[in-house]
Coordinates of C-alpha atoms in Angstrom, one line a residue:
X1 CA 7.2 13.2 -19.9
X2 CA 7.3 14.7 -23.1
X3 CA 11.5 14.8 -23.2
X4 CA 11.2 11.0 -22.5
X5 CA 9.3 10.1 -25.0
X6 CA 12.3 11.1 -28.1
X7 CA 14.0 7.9 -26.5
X8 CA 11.0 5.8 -27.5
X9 CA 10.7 4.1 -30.7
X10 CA 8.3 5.8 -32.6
X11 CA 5.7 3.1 -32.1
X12 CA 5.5 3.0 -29.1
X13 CA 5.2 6.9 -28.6
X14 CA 1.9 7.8 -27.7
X15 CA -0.2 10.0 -29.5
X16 CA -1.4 12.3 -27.2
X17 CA 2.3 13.7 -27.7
X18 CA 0.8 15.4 -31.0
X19 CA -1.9 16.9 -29.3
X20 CA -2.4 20.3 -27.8
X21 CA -2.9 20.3 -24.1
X22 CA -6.6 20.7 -22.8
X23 CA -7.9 23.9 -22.2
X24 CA -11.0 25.3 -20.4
X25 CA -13.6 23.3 -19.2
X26 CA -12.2 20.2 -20.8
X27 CA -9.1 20.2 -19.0
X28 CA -11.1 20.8 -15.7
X29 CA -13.4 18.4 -16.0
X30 CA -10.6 15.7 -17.6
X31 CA -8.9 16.6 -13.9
X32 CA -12.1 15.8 -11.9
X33 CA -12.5 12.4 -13.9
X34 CA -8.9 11.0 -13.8
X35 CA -8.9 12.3 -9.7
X36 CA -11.8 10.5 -9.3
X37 CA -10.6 7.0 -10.5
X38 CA -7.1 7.9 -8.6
X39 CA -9.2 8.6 -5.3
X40 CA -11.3 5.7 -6.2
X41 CA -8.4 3.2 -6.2
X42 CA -6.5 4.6 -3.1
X43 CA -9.4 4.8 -1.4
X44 CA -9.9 0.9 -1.7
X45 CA -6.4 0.3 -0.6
X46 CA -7.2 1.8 2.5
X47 CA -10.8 2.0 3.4
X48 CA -10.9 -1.8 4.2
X49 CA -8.1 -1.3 6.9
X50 CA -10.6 -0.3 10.3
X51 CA -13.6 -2.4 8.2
X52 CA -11.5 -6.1 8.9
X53 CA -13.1 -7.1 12.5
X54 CA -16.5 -6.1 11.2
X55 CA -15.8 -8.2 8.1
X56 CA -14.7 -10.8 9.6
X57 CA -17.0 -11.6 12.3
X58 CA -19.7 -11.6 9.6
X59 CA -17.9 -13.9 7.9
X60 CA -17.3 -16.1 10.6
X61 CA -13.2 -15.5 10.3
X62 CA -11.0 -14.5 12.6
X63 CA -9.6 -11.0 12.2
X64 CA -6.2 -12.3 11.2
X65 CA -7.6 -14.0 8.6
X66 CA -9.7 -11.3 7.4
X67 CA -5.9 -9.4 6.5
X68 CA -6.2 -11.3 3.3
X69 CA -9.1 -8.6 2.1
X70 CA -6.1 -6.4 2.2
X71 CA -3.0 -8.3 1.4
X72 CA -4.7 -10.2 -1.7
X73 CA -5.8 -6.7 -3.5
X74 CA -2.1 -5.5 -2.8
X75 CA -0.4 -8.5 -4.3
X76 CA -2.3 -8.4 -7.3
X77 CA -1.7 -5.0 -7.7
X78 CA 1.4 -5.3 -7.3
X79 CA 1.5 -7.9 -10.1
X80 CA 0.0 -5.9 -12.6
X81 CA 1.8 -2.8 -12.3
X82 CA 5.0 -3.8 -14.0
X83 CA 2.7 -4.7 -17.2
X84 CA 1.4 -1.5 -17.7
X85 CA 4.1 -0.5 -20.5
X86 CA 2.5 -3.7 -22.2
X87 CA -0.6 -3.3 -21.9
X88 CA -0.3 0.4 -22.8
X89 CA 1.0 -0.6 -26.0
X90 CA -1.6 -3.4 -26.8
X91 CA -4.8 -1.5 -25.8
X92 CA -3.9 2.3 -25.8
X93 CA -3.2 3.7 -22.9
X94 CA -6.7 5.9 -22.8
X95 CA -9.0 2.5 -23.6
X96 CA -6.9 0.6 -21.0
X97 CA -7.6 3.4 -18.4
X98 CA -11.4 3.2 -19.2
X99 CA -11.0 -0.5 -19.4
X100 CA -9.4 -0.7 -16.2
X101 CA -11.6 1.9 -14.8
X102 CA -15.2 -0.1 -15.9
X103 CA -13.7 -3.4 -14.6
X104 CA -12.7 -2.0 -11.0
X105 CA -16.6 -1.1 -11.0
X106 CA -17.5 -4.9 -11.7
X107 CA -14.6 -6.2 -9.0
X108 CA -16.0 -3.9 -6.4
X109 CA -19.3 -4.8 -7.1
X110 CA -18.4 -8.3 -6.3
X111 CA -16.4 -7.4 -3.5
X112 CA -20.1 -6.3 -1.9
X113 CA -21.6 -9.2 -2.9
X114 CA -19.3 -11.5 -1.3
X115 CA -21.0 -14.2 0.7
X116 CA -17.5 -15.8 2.3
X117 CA -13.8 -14.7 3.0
X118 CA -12.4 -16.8 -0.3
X119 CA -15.3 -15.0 -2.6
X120 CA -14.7 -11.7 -1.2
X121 CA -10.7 -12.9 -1.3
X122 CA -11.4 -13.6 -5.4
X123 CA -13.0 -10.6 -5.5
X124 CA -10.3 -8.6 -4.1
X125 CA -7.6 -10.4 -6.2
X126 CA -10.0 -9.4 -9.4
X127 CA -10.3 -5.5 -8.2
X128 CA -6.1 -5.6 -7.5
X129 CA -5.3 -6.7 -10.6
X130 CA -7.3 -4.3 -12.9
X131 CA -6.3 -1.4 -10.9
X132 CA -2.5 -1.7 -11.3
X133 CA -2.7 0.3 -15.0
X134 CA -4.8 3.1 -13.5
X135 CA -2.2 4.9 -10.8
X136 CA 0.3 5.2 -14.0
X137 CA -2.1 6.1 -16.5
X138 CA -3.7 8.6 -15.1
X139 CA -0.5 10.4 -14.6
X140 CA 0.4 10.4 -18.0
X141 CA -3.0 11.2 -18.9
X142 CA -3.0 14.2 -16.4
X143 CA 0.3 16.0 -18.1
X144 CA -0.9 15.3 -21.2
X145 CA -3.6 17.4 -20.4
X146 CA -2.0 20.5 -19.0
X147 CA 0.9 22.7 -21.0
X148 CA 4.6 21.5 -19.9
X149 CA 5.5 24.8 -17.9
X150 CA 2.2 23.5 -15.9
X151 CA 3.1 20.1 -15.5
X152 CA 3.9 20.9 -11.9
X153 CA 0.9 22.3 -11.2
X154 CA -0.7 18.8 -13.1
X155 CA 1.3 16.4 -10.8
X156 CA 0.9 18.3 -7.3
X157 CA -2.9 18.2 -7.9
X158 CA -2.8 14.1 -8.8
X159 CA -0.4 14.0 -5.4
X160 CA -3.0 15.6 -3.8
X161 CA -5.6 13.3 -5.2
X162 CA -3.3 10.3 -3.4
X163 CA -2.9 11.5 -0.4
X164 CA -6.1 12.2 0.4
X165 CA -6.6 8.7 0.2
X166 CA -5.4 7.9 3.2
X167 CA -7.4 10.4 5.5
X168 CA -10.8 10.0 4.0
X169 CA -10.7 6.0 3.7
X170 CA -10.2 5.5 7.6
X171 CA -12.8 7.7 8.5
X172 CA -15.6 6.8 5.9
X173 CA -14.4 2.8 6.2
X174 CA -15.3 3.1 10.0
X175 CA -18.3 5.2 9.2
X176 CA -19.7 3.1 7.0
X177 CA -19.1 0.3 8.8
X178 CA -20.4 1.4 11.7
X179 CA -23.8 2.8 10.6
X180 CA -24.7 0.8 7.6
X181 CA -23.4 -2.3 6.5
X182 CA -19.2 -3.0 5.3
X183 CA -20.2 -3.9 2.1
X184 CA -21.3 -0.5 1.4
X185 CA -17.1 0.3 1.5
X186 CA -17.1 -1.2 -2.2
X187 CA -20.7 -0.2 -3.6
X188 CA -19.8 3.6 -3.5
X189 CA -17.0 2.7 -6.0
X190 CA -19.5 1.8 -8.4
X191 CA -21.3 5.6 -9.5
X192 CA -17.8 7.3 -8.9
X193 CA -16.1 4.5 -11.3
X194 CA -19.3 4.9 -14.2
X195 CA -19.0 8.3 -14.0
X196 CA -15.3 9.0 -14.5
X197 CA -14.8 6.1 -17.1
X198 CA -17.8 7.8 -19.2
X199 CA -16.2 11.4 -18.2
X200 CA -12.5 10.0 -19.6
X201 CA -13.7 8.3 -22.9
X202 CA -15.5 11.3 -23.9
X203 CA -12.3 13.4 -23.1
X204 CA -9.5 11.4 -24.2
X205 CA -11.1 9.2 -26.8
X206 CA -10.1 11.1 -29.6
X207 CA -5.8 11.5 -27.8
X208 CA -5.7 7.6 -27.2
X209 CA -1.6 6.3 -27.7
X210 CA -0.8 4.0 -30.7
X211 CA -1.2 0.6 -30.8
X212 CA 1.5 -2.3 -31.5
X213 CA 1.2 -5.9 -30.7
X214 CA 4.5 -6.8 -28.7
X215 CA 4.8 -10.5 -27.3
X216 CA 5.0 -10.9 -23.6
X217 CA 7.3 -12.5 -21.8
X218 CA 4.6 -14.9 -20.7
X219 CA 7.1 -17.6 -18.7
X220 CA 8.4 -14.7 -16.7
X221 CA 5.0 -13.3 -16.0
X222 CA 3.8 -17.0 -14.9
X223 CA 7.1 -17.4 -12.9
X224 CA 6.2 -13.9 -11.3
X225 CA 2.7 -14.9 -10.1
X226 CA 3.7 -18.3 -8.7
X227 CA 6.8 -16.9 -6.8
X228 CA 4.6 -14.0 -5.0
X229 CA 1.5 -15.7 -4.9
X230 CA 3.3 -18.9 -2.7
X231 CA 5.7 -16.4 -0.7
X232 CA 2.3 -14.2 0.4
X233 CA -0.1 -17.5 1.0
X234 CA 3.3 -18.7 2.8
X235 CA 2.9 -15.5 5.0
X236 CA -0.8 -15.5 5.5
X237 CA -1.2 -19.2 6.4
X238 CA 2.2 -19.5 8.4
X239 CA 0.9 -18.8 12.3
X240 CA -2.6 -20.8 11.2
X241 CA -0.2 -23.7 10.1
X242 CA 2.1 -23.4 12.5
X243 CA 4.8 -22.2 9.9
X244 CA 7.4 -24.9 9.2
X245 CA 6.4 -27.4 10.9
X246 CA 3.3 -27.5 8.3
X247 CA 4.1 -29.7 5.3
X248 CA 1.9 -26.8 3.4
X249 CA 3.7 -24.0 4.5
X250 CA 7.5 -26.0 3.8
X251 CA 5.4 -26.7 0.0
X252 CA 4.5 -23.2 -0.6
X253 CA 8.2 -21.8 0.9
X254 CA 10.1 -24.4 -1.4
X255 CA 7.7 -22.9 -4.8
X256 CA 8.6 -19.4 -3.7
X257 CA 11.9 -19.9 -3.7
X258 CA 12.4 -22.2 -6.6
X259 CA 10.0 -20.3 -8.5
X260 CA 12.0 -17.1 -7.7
X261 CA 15.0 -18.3 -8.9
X262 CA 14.4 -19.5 -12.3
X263 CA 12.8 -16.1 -12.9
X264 CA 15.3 -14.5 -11.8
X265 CA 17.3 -16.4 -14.2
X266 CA 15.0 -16.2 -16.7
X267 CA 14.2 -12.1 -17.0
X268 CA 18.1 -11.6 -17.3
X269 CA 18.3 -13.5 -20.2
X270 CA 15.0 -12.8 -21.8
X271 CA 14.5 -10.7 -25.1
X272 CA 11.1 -9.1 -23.8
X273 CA 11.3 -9.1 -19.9
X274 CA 8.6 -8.7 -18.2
X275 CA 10.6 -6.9 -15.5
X276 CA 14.1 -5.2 -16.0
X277 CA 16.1 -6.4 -13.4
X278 CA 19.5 -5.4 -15.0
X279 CA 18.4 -2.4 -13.7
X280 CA 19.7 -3.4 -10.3
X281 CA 23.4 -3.3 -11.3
X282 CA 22.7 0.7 -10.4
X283 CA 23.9 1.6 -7.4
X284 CA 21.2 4.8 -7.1
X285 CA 18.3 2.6 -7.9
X286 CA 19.3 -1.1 -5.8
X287 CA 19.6 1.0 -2.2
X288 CA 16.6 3.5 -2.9
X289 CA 14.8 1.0 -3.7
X290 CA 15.3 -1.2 -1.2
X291 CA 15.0 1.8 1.2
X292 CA 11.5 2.7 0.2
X293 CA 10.3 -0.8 -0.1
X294 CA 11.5 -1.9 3.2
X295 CA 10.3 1.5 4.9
X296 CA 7.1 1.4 3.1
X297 CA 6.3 -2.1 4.6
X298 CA 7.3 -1.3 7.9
X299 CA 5.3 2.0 7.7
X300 CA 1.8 -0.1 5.9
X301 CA 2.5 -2.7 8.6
X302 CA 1.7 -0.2 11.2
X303 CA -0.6 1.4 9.6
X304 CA -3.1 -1.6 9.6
X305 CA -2.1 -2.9 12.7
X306 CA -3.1 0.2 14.8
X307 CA -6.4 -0.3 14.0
X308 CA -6.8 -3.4 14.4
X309 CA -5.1 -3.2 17.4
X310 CA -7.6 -0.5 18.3
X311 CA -10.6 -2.8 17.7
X312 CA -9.9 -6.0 19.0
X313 CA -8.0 -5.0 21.8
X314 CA -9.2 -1.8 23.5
X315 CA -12.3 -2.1 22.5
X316 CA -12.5 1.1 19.9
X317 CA -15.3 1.1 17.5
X318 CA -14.3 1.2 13.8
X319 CA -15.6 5.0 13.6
X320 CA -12.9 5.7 16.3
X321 CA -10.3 3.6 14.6
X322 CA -11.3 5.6 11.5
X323 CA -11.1 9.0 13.4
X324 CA -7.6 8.1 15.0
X325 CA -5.9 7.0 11.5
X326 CA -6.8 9.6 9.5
X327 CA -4.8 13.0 10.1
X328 CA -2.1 10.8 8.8
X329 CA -2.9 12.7 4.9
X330 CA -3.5 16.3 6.6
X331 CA 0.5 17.5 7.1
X332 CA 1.6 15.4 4.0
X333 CA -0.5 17.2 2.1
X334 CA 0.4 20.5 2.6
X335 CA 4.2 19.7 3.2
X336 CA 4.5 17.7 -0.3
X337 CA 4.2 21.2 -2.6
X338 CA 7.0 22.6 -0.9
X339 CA 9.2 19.3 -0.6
X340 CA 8.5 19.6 -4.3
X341 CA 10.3 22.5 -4.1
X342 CA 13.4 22.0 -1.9
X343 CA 14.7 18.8 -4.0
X344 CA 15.6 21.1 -7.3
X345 CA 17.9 23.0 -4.6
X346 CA 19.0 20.2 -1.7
X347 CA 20.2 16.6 -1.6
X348 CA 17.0 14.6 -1.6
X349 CA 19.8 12.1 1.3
X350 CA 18.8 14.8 3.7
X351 CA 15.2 15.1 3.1
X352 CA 14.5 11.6 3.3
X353 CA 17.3 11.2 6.4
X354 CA 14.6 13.5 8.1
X355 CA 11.6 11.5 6.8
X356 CA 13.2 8.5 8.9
X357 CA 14.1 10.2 11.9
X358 CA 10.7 11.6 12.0
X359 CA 9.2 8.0 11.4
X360 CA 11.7 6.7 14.3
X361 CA 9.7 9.1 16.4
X362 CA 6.6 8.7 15.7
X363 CA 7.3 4.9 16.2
X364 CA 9.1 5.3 19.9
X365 CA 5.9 8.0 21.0
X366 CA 3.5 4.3 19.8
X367 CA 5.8 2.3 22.2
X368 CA 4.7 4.1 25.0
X369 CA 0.9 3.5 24.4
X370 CA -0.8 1.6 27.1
X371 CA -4.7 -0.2 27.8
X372 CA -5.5 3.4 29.2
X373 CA -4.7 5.1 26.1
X374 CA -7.3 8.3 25.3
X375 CA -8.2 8.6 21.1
X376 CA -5.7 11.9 21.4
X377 CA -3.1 10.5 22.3
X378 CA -3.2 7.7 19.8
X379 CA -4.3 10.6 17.1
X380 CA -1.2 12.8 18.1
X381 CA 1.9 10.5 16.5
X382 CA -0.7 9.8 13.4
X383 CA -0.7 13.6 12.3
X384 CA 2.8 14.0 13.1
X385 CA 3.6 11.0 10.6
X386 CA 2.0 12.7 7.8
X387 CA 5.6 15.1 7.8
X388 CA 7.1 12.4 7.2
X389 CA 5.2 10.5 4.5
X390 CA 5.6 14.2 2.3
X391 CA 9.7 13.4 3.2
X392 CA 9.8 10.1 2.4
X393 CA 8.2 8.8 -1.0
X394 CA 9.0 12.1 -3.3
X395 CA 13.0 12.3 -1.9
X396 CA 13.4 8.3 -2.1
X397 CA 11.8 8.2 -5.7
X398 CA 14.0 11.1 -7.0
X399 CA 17.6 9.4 -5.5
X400 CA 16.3 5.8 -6.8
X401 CA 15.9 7.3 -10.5
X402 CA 19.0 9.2 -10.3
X403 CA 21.8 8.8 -12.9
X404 CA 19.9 6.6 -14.7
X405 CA 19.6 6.6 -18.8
X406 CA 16.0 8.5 -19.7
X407 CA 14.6 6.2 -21.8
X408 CA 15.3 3.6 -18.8
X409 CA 13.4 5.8 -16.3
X410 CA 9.5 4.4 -16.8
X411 CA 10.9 0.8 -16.5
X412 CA 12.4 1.5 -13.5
X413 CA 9.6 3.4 -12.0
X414 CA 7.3 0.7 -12.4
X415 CA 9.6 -2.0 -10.6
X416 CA 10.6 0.3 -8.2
X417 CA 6.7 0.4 -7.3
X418 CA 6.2 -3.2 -8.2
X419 CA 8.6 -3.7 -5.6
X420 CA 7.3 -1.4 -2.8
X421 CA 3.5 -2.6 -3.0
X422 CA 4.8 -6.0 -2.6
X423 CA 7.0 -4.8 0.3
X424 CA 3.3 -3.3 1.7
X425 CA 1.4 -6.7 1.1
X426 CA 4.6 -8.5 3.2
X427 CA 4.6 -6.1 6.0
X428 CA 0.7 -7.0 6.5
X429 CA 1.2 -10.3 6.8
X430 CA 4.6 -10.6 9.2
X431 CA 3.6 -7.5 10.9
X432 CA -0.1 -9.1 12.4
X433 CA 1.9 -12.6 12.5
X434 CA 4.5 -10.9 15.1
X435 CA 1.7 -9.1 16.9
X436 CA 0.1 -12.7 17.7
X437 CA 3.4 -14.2 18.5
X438 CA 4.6 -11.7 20.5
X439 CA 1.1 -11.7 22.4
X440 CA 1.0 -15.5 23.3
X441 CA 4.8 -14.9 24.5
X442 CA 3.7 -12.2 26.7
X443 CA 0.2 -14.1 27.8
X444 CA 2.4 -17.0 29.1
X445 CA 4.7 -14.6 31.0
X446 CA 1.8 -13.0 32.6
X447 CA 0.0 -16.0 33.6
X448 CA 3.4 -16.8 35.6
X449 CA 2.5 -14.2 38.4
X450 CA -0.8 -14.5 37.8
X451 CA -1.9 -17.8 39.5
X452 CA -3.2 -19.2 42.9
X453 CA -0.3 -18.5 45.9
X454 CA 0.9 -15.1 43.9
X455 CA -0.1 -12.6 46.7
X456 CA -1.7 -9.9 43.7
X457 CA -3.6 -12.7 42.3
X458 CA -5.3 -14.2 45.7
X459 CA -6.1 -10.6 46.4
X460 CA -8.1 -9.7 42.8
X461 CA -9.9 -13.3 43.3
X462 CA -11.2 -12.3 46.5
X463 CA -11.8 -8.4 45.3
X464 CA -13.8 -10.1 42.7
X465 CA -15.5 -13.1 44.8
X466 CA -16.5 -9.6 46.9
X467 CA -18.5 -8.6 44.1
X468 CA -20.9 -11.8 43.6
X469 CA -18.5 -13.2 40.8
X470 CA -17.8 -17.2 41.3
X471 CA -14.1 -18.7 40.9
X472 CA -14.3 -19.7 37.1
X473 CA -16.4 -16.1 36.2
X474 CA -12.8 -14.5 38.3
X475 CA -10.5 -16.3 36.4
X476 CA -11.9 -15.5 33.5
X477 CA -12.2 -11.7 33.7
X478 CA -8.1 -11.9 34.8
X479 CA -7.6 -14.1 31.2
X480 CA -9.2 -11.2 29.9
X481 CA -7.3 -8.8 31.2
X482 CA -4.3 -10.7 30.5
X483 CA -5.4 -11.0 26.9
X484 CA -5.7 -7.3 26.8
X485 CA -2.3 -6.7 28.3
X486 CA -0.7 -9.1 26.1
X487 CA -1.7 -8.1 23.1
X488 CA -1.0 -4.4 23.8
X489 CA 2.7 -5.2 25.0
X490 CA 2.8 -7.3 22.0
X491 CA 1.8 -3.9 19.3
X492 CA 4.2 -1.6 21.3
X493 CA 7.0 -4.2 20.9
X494 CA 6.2 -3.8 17.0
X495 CA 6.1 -0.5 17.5
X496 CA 9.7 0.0 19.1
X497 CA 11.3 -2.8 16.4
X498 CA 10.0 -0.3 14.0
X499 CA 11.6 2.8 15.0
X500 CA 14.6 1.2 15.6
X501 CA 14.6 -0.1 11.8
X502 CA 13.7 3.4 10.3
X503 CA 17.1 4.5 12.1
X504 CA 18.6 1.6 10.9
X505 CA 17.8 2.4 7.1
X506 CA 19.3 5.8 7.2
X507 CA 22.4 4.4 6.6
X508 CA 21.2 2.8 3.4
X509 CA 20.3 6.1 1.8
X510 CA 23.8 7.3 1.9
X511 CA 24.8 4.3 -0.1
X512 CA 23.6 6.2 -2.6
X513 CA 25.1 8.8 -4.7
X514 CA 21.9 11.2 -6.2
X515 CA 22.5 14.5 -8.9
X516 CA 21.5 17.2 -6.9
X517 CA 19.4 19.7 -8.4
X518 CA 17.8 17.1 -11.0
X519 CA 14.3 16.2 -9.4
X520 CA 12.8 17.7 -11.6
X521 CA 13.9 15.3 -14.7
X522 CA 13.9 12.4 -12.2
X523 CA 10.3 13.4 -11.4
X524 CA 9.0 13.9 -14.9
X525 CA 10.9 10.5 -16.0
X526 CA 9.0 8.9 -13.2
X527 CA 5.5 9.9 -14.1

């Protein structure tokens, strides 16, 4: 960081650059309070995932609709992230953290208190959009704290504070879902989040960044909320509606796209953007990032739907589902110190070309899966994955940031994430869309065989007519298990489209054309 801040204008430079790093117990304890608002937002980004059926039958939703809990808090997230620079500059960059920390507190109050799926929705969109600053900032604020020949030791321990994320929010999602009530998932926010924003301002108060009012590009940041907000509502409503066939849906797809354009047209011509795009016309940057977008929405797309799949289908309680998705953190944790490592000394291509292969895998063993499916089995290709996540965001991140002009770098750090947490929120959304396509497909072909004269049929009817059960009370067990069939043959479908696309993508990260032995500058530039 420091080294990238000389390519700042000095008012914009932020002051803790003139401060001595933290020692003693303030440095520990300014660790303990910027982990805790980093676990606290991961944690929300995930912990919702096995909590959906529960959430939406109190609600009275269906389970596809209760998606939105996670794809609105993505969206807005993703919204807000590129504005952080801005924001930074307008607030301070240690009273936006605190800011953003106190109002995540309020949004997941009201995230508890949510009395329908549009107030919980609101909610959500609320807690999203005041949690894009604190990801960024607290990496800043977290080297600023520690001396620069530490700052590797400073960013493997706010890794580690993100990828825990993912193993505990499963578990204590199903947990708490299971043995108290879902809205609990949000209240437990509220002590951790007072308690770190108090810890922070006493802290950092006095090592807060300098202040300058910039104008915003506020037609580019209008046209940006239109264009994602119709394309994701386009997405979420489209199997409800019946996609295009829906004046709604042909409305919201004709905004996106319109609204898209013109901003497109508009940020390349701006004075202030709101988002760099020129930053495209890089060769390094365009095919990493489209790598790690499209592989992170593929990869979030399964990661909800197992789950859910879990639930619904086989009958799992969210505990279970919990229990099955979380060694996913276990191996990338203790791979992602030494992945650190290998990129100052081998191509980051060959890394990530692993990361893919091993996601391929992962996806192929998932295809296989059947109604009989034990909790280790499904457990087994989640740990595995966990290798791959440590191979796959680090590598990716370095190769998109390579070659590029260090005063560039934060800009195209926070698009490159702008672009992959919308990639997530889209993967949600076609990813359960396909499952309950691809499970009515496979429900009609099933009925085919299974209907009066079809010799299997006639002979479970009168298995079951043995066993007391009436005609219409038959039939209706077979619909079930047809159902159950369906939809499974339906998630392993996703499942094989999914490792065949993660071998597909390979070939798009030797489009690009990385400086090997400079992860280290890419990394700093990047946090």
């Amino acid at each position: 960081m420091p080294e990238k801040e000389d390519a700042a204008p000095e008012s914009s430079r932020p002051a803790h650059a003139a401060h001595p790093p933290l020692e003693g117990r303030a440095r520990t304890m300014g660790t303990i309070a910027l982990s805790a608002a980093v676990f606290m937002n991961v944690l929300d980004s995930s912990i919702a995932n096995v909590s959906i059926p529960t959430i939406a039958g109190d609600l009275g939703v269906s389970a596809t609709q209760g998606t939105w809990v996670i794809t609105s808090f993505a969206v807005a997230n993703a919204v807000t992230v590129p504005l952080t620079g801005w924001l930074t500059q307008r607030f301070g960059q240690v009273r936006l953290f605190v800011l953003s920390v106190l109002l995540f507190v309020l949004s997941s109050w009201l995230c508890g208190f949510s009395w329908s799926l549009e107030s919980l929705v609101f909610a959500r969109i609320l807690q999203g959009a005041v949690a894009g600053p604190l990801i960024p900032l607290s990496q800043s604020l977290m080297l600023s704290s520690y001396p620069r020949h530490k700052a590797g030791m400073a960013l493997a321990l706010w890794s580690m504070t993100i990828l825990v994320g993912p193993v505990v929010g499963p578990l204590l999602g199903g947990w708490i879902s299971d043995n108290y009530s879902w809205p609990w998932i949000f209240y437990i926010n509220v002590p951790v989040g007072l308690v770190s924003g108090w810890a922070a301002w006493q802290i950092y108060k006095e090592r807060d960044s300098v202040r300058t009012k910039l104008p915003i590009d506020t037609m580019g940041l209008v046209l940006l909320l239109v264009w994602v907000g119709a394309l994701q509502l386009m997405l979420d409503k489209g199997k409800e509606l019946d996609w295009f066939a829906s004046t709604q849906i042909v409305v919201l797809a004709v905004t996106a796209v319109v609204a898209c354009t013109f901003f497109i047209i508009w940020e390349l011509t701006a004075e202030h953007p709101v988002v760099d795009l020129s930053l495209f016309k890089f060769r390094n940057f365009t095919a990493g990032v489209i790598t790690i977008s499209v592989g992170y929405g593929v990869f979030f797309g399964t990661v909800v739907l197992l789950p859910l799949w879990m639930q619904s289908t086989l009958g799992y309680t969210a505990t279970d589902a919990g229990i099955a998705s979380a060694p996913v953190g276990i191996l990338a944790i203790i791979i992602s110190p030494i992945v650190g490592k290998m990129l100052a000394r081998h191509d980051p291509r060959i890394i990530a070309t692993v990361a893919f292969l091993i996601f391929s895998l992962i996806s192929f063993m998932r295809a296989d899966f059947s109604t009989d499916v034990d909790i280790g089995t499904i457990m087994l290709p989640t740990f595995i994955q966990g290798a791959a996540m440590a191979t796959f965001f680090i590598p990716l991140t370095t190769v998109s940031l390579s070659g590029l002009d260090p005063h560039r770098i934060p800009a195209a750090a926070g698009l490159s994430n702008f672009v992959r947490l919308v990639f997530g929120a889209f993967g949600t959304s076609i990813t359960t869309t396909l499952w309950e396509n691809r499970a009515s497909l496979h429900h009609a072909q099933l009925t085919e065989i299974a209907r009066p004269g079809e010799p299997a049929f006639d002979a479970a009817m009168a298995g079951l007519a043995q066993k007391g059960l009436d005609p219409q009370q038959g039939a209706a067990l077979v619909d079930q298990l047809i159902n159950k069939q369906a939809f499974t043959l339906s998630a392993t479908d996703i499942f094989y489209a999914s490792g065949v696309l993660f071998l597909v993508m390979i070939a798009l990260i030797w489009v690009t054309k990385p400086k090997i032995g400079k992860a280290s500058d890419a990394a700093a530039g990047a946090h």
